Amino acid sequence: MEIVDRFLKYVSFCTTSDENTGLTPSTPGQIEFAKYLAEELKSIGLSEVRLDENGYIMATLESNQPSDRSCQIPVVGFIAHMDTSPDASGKHVKASIVKAEEREYIDPRYAGQDVIVTDETTLLGADDKAGIAEIVTACEFLIQHPEIPHGKIRIAFTPDEEIGQGADHFDVNAFGADFAYTMDGGTIGELEFENFNAAACKIKIHGLNVHPGYAYHKMHNSMRIAHQIIAMIPRSETPEHTQGYQGFFHLVGINGTVEETTLSYIIRDHDRNRFEARKQAMIQMVEAMNTKYGEGTAEIELRDQYYNMREKIEPVMHIIDLVIDAMKAVNVTPNVKPIRGGTDGARLSFEGLPCPNIFAGGENFHSRYEYLPIPSMIKAMEVILQIIQMVK
């Protein structure tokens, strides 16, 4: 099956992103994959294929309607990202197709289905190479079936989404779509136009190291001060104790010595006011340590990453209705839900490109137990085709 073969080829590229390189794309495997994709898009007949110096690919599926009709049809875009998460290795992925019952971690609802899995030493890369395979295969199908009427379609593949930089160099004007969809969701039927407001927080604690035999009332152990900050965050407001619309503080990294410790947090909340309150709470924790141990003991750096796209989607809710109708047309039950995370589409929506998120079909993202039910991937492609045909 072409879409499966395409996906299996894609996961052979190691495209793990890395926030520490300071490069775009952040890792060489992404540009290698991008070059392969650019050539593939040309080979199947897409036009205006462009790979820029930052690793972003854009291409066009031209309208097959008369010119006077084409100019009246909105230009719709489809977007997916090329990188995979640093949370698990994406190198030397060994993918295979099994029946769902052969792996205990696969949800029983997929019983009897063919599912793509790994050997459990790496992630799979369905996030988001499934999205890329679905978009490319849908475009190829339309090129091979010119009798299916459609307007102009734009596609884009981006680097570094997993480290929050996927929209950094995305040229919305050059993309030229009226609206778009990221094919970056999980379970079949998912449709998302609400996401977290997001910030990154880095706290640096400065200690004072003294010989432990003479440390009485002199030593300030930065790691112990860091522990006090950690303890100030309610356990109930961490990812493992929240769901749905509940926000959280998430400690994602600790690096420390007696002299200096750095805490890295991400802060998330769907509600903008609560989001701002969470950031202020972190500032107050740092101020409390400076009051207790002396000014300059702790420093904080806060950086907003993206905001809830809902406020940009609500004025154009017809693009949500379009997806719901497309899903129903291919016998997929829509499951409209908030994203407990974010996508490129969140930032792009604030840059003038309304961009909800549609399922790509994978499960257990960022994990060695990631898997992709093949019927879900096929349905995602069918949804793309249906949307394109329904855009009038």
GROMACS .gro file of C-alpha atoms in nm:
model
  392
    1MET     CA    1   0.000   0.000   0.000
    2GLU     CA    2   0.152   0.328  -0.116
    3ILE     CA    3   0.082   0.538   0.191
    4VAL     CA    4   0.231   0.271   0.417
    5ASP     CA    5   0.544   0.232   0.204
    6ARG     CA    6   0.584   0.608   0.199
    7PHE     CA    7   0.556   0.632   0.576
    8LEU     CA    8   0.803   0.347   0.631
    9LYS     CA    9   1.053   0.527   0.407
   10TYR     CA   10   1.007   0.851   0.600
   11VAL     CA   11   1.078   0.695   0.940
   12SER     CA   12   1.414   0.572   0.813
   13PHE     CA   13   1.536   0.933   0.837
   14CYS     CA   14   1.659   1.037   1.181
   15THR     CA   15   1.508   1.379   1.235
   16THR     CA   16   1.524   1.424   1.613
   17SER     CA   17   1.532   1.796   1.691
   18ASP     CA   18   1.767   1.952   1.948
   19GLU     CA   19   1.700   2.285   2.119
   20ASN     CA   20   2.064   2.323   2.221
   21THR     CA   21   2.225   2.361   1.878
   22GLY     CA   22   2.101   2.712   1.801
   23LEU     CA   23   2.058   2.611   1.436
   24THR     CA   24   1.760   2.599   1.200
   25PRO     CA   25   1.690   2.323   1.132
   26SER     CA   26   1.839   2.218   1.463
   27THR     CA   27   1.978   1.886   1.336
   28PRO     CA   28   2.127   1.776   1.000
   29GLY     CA   29   1.891   1.482   0.960
   30GLN     CA   30   1.602   1.723   0.910
   31ILE     CA   31   1.760   1.894   0.609
   32GLU     CA   32   1.848   1.554   0.465
   33PHE     CA   33   1.483   1.450   0.495
   34ALA     CA   34   1.369   1.786   0.357
   35LYS     CA   35   1.581   1.740   0.044
   36TYR     CA   36   1.433   1.396  -0.008
   37LEU     CA   37   1.079   1.533   0.030
   38ALA     CA   38   1.142   1.821  -0.209
   39GLU     CA   39   1.252   1.580  -0.480
   40GLU     CA   40   0.957   1.352  -0.410
   41LEU     CA   41   0.709   1.638  -0.440
   42LYS     CA   42   0.855   1.734  -0.776
   43SER     CA   43   0.845   1.374  -0.896
   44ILE     CA   44   0.473   1.332  -0.824
   45GLY     CA   45   0.389   1.650  -1.013
   46LEU     CA   46   0.353   1.929  -0.757
   47SER     CA   47   0.459   2.277  -0.867
   48GLU     CA   48   0.637   2.567  -0.697
   49VAL     CA   49   0.836   2.327  -0.479
   50ARG     CA   50   1.063   2.536  -0.262
   51LEU     CA   51   1.310   2.429   0.006
   52ASP     CA   52   1.456   2.732   0.181
   53GLU     CA   53   1.777   2.775   0.377
   54ASN     CA   54   1.599   2.706   0.707
   55GLY     CA   55   1.463   2.369   0.596
   56TYR     CA   56   1.103   2.474   0.525
   57ILE     CA   57   0.933   2.312   0.227
   58MET     CA   58   0.639   2.466   0.043
   59ALA     CA   59   0.467   2.337  -0.270
   60THR     CA   60   0.149   2.380  -0.472
   61LEU     CA   61  -0.115   2.150  -0.611
   62GLU     CA   62  -0.256   2.370  -0.886
   63SER     CA   63  -0.628   2.414  -0.930
   64ASN     CA   64  -0.782   2.207  -1.207
   65GLN     CA   65  -1.076   2.445  -1.244
   66PRO     CA   66  -1.118   2.719  -1.506
   67SER     CA   67  -0.930   3.035  -1.412
   68ASP     CA   68  -1.245   3.238  -1.353
   69ARG     CA   69  -1.369   2.966  -1.115
   70SER     CA   70  -1.032   2.906  -0.946
   71CYS     CA   71  -1.001   3.263  -0.827
   72GLN     CA   72  -1.328   3.223  -0.636
   73ILE     CA   73  -1.220   2.910  -0.445
   74PRO     CA   74  -1.035   2.968  -0.116
   75VAL     CA   75  -0.678   2.843  -0.107
   76VAL     CA   76  -0.651   2.577   0.163
   77GLY     CA   77  -0.321   2.462   0.314
   78PHE     CA   78  -0.202   2.145   0.485
   79ILE     CA   79   0.099   2.146   0.715
   80ALA     CA   80   0.302   1.882   0.899
   81HIS     CA   81   0.640   1.881   1.072
   82MET     CA   82   0.948   1.679   0.982
   83ASP     CA   83   1.121   1.653   1.319
   84THR     CA   84   1.063   1.399   1.593
   85SER     CA   85   1.072   1.450   1.967
   86PRO     CA   86   1.398   1.452   2.166
   87ASP     CA   87   1.212   1.258   2.437
   88ALA     CA   88   1.307   0.925   2.278
   89SER     CA   89   1.558   0.816   2.017
   90GLY     CA   90   1.457   0.851   1.653
   91LYS     CA   91   1.771   0.689   1.516
   92HIS     CA   92   1.770   0.352   1.338
   93VAL     CA   93   1.392   0.310   1.366
   94LYS     CA   94   1.299  -0.052   1.303
   95ALA     CA   95   0.932  -0.044   1.207
   96SER     CA   96   0.713  -0.345   1.140
   97ILE     CA   97   0.346  -0.421   1.084
   98VAL     CA   98   0.166  -0.637   1.340
   99LYS     CA   99  -0.188  -0.714   1.440
  100ALA     CA  100  -0.305  -0.495   1.726
  101GLU     CA  101  -0.347  -0.794   1.957
  102GLU     CA  102   0.024  -0.874   1.931
  103ARG     CA  103   0.126  -0.577   2.147
  104GLU     CA  104  -0.021  -0.535   2.495
  105TYR     CA  105   0.021  -0.156   2.489
  106ILE     CA  106  -0.208  -0.113   2.184
  107ASP     CA  107  -0.559   0.000   2.272
  108PRO     CA  108  -0.811  -0.290   2.240
  109ARG     CA  109  -1.033  -0.076   2.018
  110TYR     CA  110  -0.786  -0.141   1.736
  111ALA     CA  111  -0.832  -0.519   1.763
  112GLY     CA  112  -0.796  -0.689   1.428
  113GLN     CA  113  -0.626  -0.391   1.264
  114ASP     CA  114  -0.280  -0.379   1.109
  115VAL     CA  115  -0.065  -0.148   1.319
  116ILE     CA  116   0.284  -0.008   1.258
  117VAL     CA  117   0.510  -0.040   1.563
  118THR     CA  118   0.880  -0.025   1.647
  119ASP     CA  119   1.108  -0.278   1.815
  120GLU     CA  120   1.055  -0.069   2.132
  121THR     CA  121   1.407   0.078   2.132
  122THR     CA  122   1.306   0.401   1.953
  123LEU     CA  123   0.999   0.610   1.890
  124LEU     CA  124   0.819   0.549   1.561
  125GLY     CA  125   0.787   0.899   1.419
  126ALA     CA  126   0.414   0.895   1.344
  127ASP     CA  127   0.435   1.236   1.509
  128ASP     CA  128   0.445   1.374   1.249
  129LYS     CA  129   0.568   1.171   0.954
  130ALA     CA  130   0.222   1.015   0.939
  131GLY     CA  131   0.088   1.365   0.868
  132ILE     CA  132   0.344   1.415   0.591
  133ALA     CA  133   0.263   1.077   0.432
  134GLU     CA  134  -0.109   1.155   0.441
  135ILE     CA  135  -0.067   1.496   0.277
  136VAL     CA  136   0.171   1.374   0.006
  137THR     CA  137  -0.040   1.070  -0.076
  138ALA     CA  138  -0.357   1.279  -0.097
  139CYS     CA  139  -0.187   1.520  -0.338
  140GLU     CA  140  -0.057   1.235  -0.551
  141PHE     CA  141  -0.405   1.082  -0.564
  142LEU     CA  142  -0.555   1.407  -0.693
  143ILE     CA  143  -0.283   1.443  -0.955
  144GLN     CA  144  -0.359   1.089  -1.073
  145HIS     CA  145  -0.734   1.162  -1.078
  146PRO     CA  146  -0.778   1.494  -1.259
  147GLU     CA  147  -1.149   1.426  -1.291
  148ILE     CA  148  -1.186   1.523  -0.921
  149PRO     CA  149  -1.246   1.901  -0.914
  150HIS     CA  150  -1.045   2.111  -0.669
  151GLY     CA  151  -0.903   2.455  -0.617
  152LYS     CA  152  -0.544   2.554  -0.543
  153ILE     CA  153  -0.385   2.366  -0.253
  154ARG     CA  154  -0.071   2.469  -0.066
  155ILE     CA  155   0.135   2.231   0.147
  156ALA     CA  156   0.422   2.296   0.386
  157PHE     CA  157   0.655   2.082   0.594
  158THR     CA  158   0.839   2.246   0.881
  159PRO     CA  159   1.140   2.167   1.101
  160ASP     CA  160   1.175   2.183   1.479
  161GLU     CA  161   0.809   2.181   1.586
  162GLU     CA  162   0.891   1.953   1.877
  163ILE     CA  163   1.120   2.214   2.034
  164GLY     CA  164   0.870   2.497   1.985
  165GLN     CA  165   1.044   2.655   1.685
  166GLY     CA  166   0.842   2.517   1.396
  167ALA     CA  167   0.682   2.850   1.308
  168ASP     CA  168   0.992   3.066   1.369
  169HIS     CA  169   1.073   3.110   1.000
  170PHE     CA  170   0.741   3.020   0.842
  171ASP     CA  171   0.655   3.278   0.576
  172VAL     CA  172   0.278   3.311   0.599
  173ASN     CA  173   0.260   3.557   0.310
  174ALA     CA  174   0.463   3.329   0.083
  175PHE     CA  175   0.244   3.034   0.179
  176GLY     CA  176  -0.055   3.226   0.050
  177ALA     CA  177  -0.336   3.014   0.194
  178ASP     CA  178  -0.664   3.156   0.321
  179PHE     CA  179  -0.665   2.898   0.600
  180ALA     CA  180  -0.481   2.574   0.674
  181TYR     CA  181  -0.479   2.262   0.884
  182THR     CA  182  -0.193   2.093   1.063
  183MET     CA  183  -0.211   1.715   1.030
  184ASP     CA  184  -0.053   1.663   1.371
  185GLY     CA  185  -0.320   1.519   1.600
  186GLY     CA  186  -0.339   1.173   1.748
  187THR     CA  187  -0.636   0.938   1.768
  188ILE     CA  188  -0.870   0.902   1.471
  189GLY     CA  189  -1.142   1.168   1.475
  190GLU     CA  190  -0.953   1.428   1.677
  191LEU     CA  191  -1.011   1.789   1.577
  192GLU     CA  192  -0.856   2.063   1.784
  193PHE     CA  193  -0.882   2.440   1.774
  194GLU     CA  194  -0.804   2.513   2.138
  195ASN     CA  195  -0.460   2.473   2.290
  196PHE     CA  196  -0.260   2.577   2.590
  197ASN     CA  197  -0.112   2.919   2.639
  198ALA     CA  198   0.251   2.828   2.688
  199ALA     CA  199   0.564   2.971   2.846
  200ALA     CA  200   0.914   2.846   2.921
  201CYS     CA  201   1.063   2.930   3.258
  202LYS     CA  202   1.426   2.903   3.362
  203ILE     CA  203   1.531   2.967   3.722
  204LYS     CA  204   1.898   2.996   3.808
  205ILE     CA  205   1.995   2.967   4.176
  206HIS     CA  206   2.333   3.090   4.297
  207GLY     CA  207   2.476   2.920   4.604
  208LEU     CA  208   2.785   2.956   4.818
  209ASN     CA  209   3.017   2.660   4.851
  210VAL     CA  210   3.224   2.620   5.167
  211HIS     CA  211   3.419   2.319   5.295
  212PRO     CA  212   3.146   2.106   5.454
  213GLY     CA  213   3.347   2.079   5.774
  214TYR     CA  214   3.329   2.456   5.819
  215ALA     CA  215   2.994   2.525   5.651
  216TYR     CA  216   2.790   2.613   5.961
  217HIS     CA  217   2.585   2.927   5.883
  218LYS     CA  218   2.801   2.992   5.577
  219MET     CA  219   2.711   2.747   5.301
  220HIS     CA  220   2.415   2.810   5.072
  221ASN     CA  221   2.357   2.489   4.878
  222SER     CA  222   2.187   2.595   4.555
  223MET     CA  223   2.039   2.248   4.506
  224ARG     CA  224   1.863   2.262   4.841
  225ILE     CA  225   1.730   2.610   4.761
  226ALA     CA  226   1.607   2.474   4.429
  227HIS     CA  227   1.431   2.194   4.617
  228GLN     CA  228   1.241   2.456   4.819
  229ILE     CA  229   1.113   2.616   4.500
  230ILE     CA  230   1.008   2.276   4.364
  231ALA     CA  231   0.822   2.202   4.687
  232MET     CA  232   0.628   2.530   4.662
  233ILE     CA  233   0.442   2.407   4.352
  234PRO     CA  234   0.128   2.209   4.444
  235ARG     CA  235   0.150   1.848   4.340
  236SER     CA  236  -0.204   1.874   4.207
  237GLU     CA  237  -0.085   2.127   3.946
  238THR     CA  238   0.162   1.902   3.767
  239PRO     CA  239   0.097   1.717   3.437
  240GLU     CA  240   0.046   1.379   3.603
  241HIS     CA  241  -0.240   1.519   3.811
  242THR     CA  242  -0.423   1.732   3.551
  243GLN     CA  243  -0.641   1.670   3.248
  244GLY     CA  244  -0.878   1.843   3.006
  245TYR     CA  245  -0.866   2.219   3.052
  246GLN     CA  246  -0.656   2.205   3.369
  247GLY     CA  247  -0.321   2.382   3.345
  248PHE     CA  248   0.007   2.289   3.510
  249PHE     CA  249   0.367   2.362   3.600
  250HIS     CA  250   0.603   2.100   3.457
  251LEU     CA  251   0.960   2.059   3.576
  252VAL     CA  252   1.145   1.937   3.266
  253GLY     CA  253   1.507   1.969   3.374
  254ILE     CA  254   1.745   2.009   3.668
  255ASN     CA  255   2.115   2.076   3.643
  256GLY     CA  256   2.292   2.152   3.967
  257THR     CA  257   2.594   2.179   4.191
  258VAL     CA  258   2.633   2.342   4.532
  259GLU     CA  259   2.739   2.663   4.359
  260GLU     CA  260   2.469   2.682   4.095
  261THR     CA  261   2.147   2.503   3.999
  262THR     CA  262   1.917   2.561   3.705
  263LEU     CA  263   1.552   2.458   3.699
  264SER     CA  264   1.370   2.442   3.367
  265TYR     CA  265   0.990   2.455   3.368
  266ILE     CA  266   0.715   2.479   3.113
  267ILE     CA  267   0.394   2.655   3.217
  268ARG     CA  268   0.062   2.574   3.052
  269ASP     CA  269  -0.301   2.687   3.083
  270HIS     CA  270  -0.592   2.720   2.841
  271ASP     CA  271  -0.725   3.029   3.020
  272ARG     CA  272  -0.518   3.341   2.952
  273ASN     CA  273  -0.578   3.495   3.295
  274ARG     CA  274  -0.478   3.178   3.478
  275PHE     CA  275  -0.176   3.151   3.250
  276GLU     CA  276  -0.060   3.498   3.351
  277ALA     CA  277  -0.125   3.413   3.717
  278ARG     CA  278   0.094   3.103   3.689
  279LYS     CA  279   0.382   3.309   3.552
  280GLN     CA  280   0.339   3.560   3.835
  281ALA     CA  281   0.342   3.275   4.088
  282MET     CA  282   0.684   3.165   3.959
  283ILE     CA  283   0.814   3.519   3.995
  284GLN     CA  284   0.688   3.531   4.353
  285MET     CA  285   0.862   3.202   4.438
  286VAL     CA  286   1.191   3.346   4.316
  287GLU     CA  287   1.134   3.666   4.512
  288ALA     CA  288   1.069   3.459   4.825
  289MET     CA  289   1.410   3.289   4.788
  290ASN     CA  290   1.580   3.626   4.742
  291THR     CA  291   1.411   3.757   5.054
  292LYS     CA  292   1.519   3.453   5.252
  293TYR     CA  293   1.876   3.411   5.124
  294GLY     CA  294   1.970   3.753   4.990
  295GLU     CA  295   1.910   3.951   4.673
  296GLY     CA  296   2.051   3.785   4.363
  297THR     CA  297   2.024   3.433   4.501
  298ALA     CA  298   1.772   3.340   4.232
  299GLU     CA  299   1.708   3.474   3.884
  300ILE     CA  300   1.412   3.397   3.660
  301GLU     CA  301   1.372   3.407   3.284
  302LEU     CA  302   1.021   3.373   3.138
  303ARG     CA  303   0.951   3.339   2.768
  304ASP     CA  304   0.605   3.308   2.613
  305GLN     CA  305   0.599   3.033   2.350
  306TYR     CA  306   0.248   3.040   2.202
  307TYR     CA  307  -0.112   3.127   2.288
  308ASN     CA  308  -0.452   2.961   2.267
  309MET     CA  309  -0.559   2.969   1.901
  310ARG     CA  310  -0.928   2.962   1.991
  311GLU     CA  311  -0.957   3.340   1.984
  312LYS     CA  312  -0.832   3.339   1.623
  313ILE     CA  313  -1.047   3.047   1.510
  314GLU     CA  314  -1.381   3.160   1.657
  315PRO     CA  315  -1.430   3.432   1.391
  316VAL     CA  316  -1.386   3.169   1.115
  317MET     CA  317  -1.568   2.870   1.261
  318HIS     CA  318  -1.675   2.761   0.912
  319ILE     CA  319  -1.331   2.601   0.875
  320ILE     CA  320  -1.414   2.380   1.175
  321ASP     CA  321  -1.756   2.297   1.034
  322LEU     CA  322  -1.585   2.201   0.709
  323VAL     CA  323  -1.368   1.940   0.882
  324ILE     CA  324  -1.659   1.800   1.081
  325ASP     CA  325  -1.858   1.756   0.761
  326ALA     CA  326  -1.555   1.601   0.586
  327MET     CA  327  -1.504   1.351   0.868
  328LYS     CA  328  -1.869   1.250   0.867
  329ALA     CA  329  -1.855   1.204   0.490
  330VAL     CA  330  -1.583   0.939   0.527
  331ASN     CA  331  -1.747   0.772   0.830
  332VAL     CA  332  -1.519   0.918   1.095
  333THR     CA  333  -1.680   1.037   1.418
  334PRO     CA  334  -1.548   1.387   1.499
  335ASN     CA  335  -1.396   1.427   1.844
  336VAL     CA  336  -1.353   1.799   1.907
  337LYS     CA  337  -1.122   1.847   2.203
  338PRO     CA  338  -0.864   2.089   2.343
  339ILE     CA  339  -0.497   2.019   2.279
  340ARG     CA  340  -0.301   1.960   2.597
  341GLY     CA  341   0.001   2.098   2.419
  342GLY     CA  342   0.050   2.307   2.107
  343THR     CA  343   0.120   2.287   1.737
  344ASP     CA  344   0.270   2.507   1.469
  345GLY     CA  345  -0.089   2.601   1.396
  346ALA     CA  346  -0.125   2.785   1.727
  347ARG     CA  347   0.145   3.034   1.637
  348LEU     CA  348   0.047   3.053   1.272
  349SER     CA  349  -0.308   3.141   1.374
  350PHE     CA  350  -0.173   3.448   1.553
  351GLU     CA  351   0.029   3.537   1.244
  352GLY     CA  352  -0.281   3.557   1.029
  353LEU     CA  353  -0.320   3.197   0.909
  354PRO     CA  354  -0.612   3.026   1.091
  355CYS     CA  355  -0.483   2.674   1.141
  356PRO     CA  356  -0.673   2.409   1.344
  357ASN     CA  357  -0.530   2.063   1.402
  358ILE     CA  358  -0.656   1.734   1.255
  359PHE     CA  359  -0.572   1.379   1.361
  360ALA     CA  360  -0.287   1.195   1.189
  361GLY     CA  361  -0.376   0.867   1.360
  362GLY     CA  362  -0.077   0.785   1.580
  363GLU     CA  363  -0.081   0.691   1.947
  364ASN     CA  364   0.166   0.708   2.238
  365PHE     CA  365   0.363   0.994   2.085
  366HIS     CA  366   0.718   1.063   2.208
  367SER     CA  367   0.744   0.708   2.337
  368ARG     CA  368   0.916   0.381   2.251
  369TYR     CA  369   0.562   0.242   2.245
  370GLU     CA  370   0.437   0.481   1.978
  371TYR     CA  371   0.221   0.310   1.717
  372LEU     CA  372   0.014   0.389   1.409
  373PRO     CA  373  -0.300   0.197   1.312
  374ILE     CA  374  -0.297   0.180   0.932
  375PRO     CA  375  -0.675   0.232   0.895
  376SER     CA  376  -0.645   0.556   1.095
  377MET     CA  377  -0.375   0.687   0.861
  378ILE     CA  378  -0.587   0.603   0.559
  379LYS     CA  379  -0.888   0.779   0.708
  380ALA     CA  380  -0.678   1.090   0.776
  381MET     CA  381  -0.582   1.096   0.407
  382GLU     CA  382  -0.949   1.055   0.311
  383VAL     CA  383  -1.040   1.350   0.532
  384ILE     CA  384  -0.781   1.563   0.349
  385LEU     CA  385  -0.928   1.461   0.013
  386GLN     CA  386  -1.280   1.533   0.132
  387ILE     CA  387  -1.190   1.879   0.264
  388ILE     CA  388  -1.028   1.966  -0.068
  389GLN     CA  389  -1.337   1.860  -0.259
  390MET     CA  390  -1.573   2.044  -0.025
  391VAL     CA  391  -1.392   2.380  -0.037
  392LYS     CA  392  -1.608   2.595  -0.262
   0.00000   0.00000   0.00000
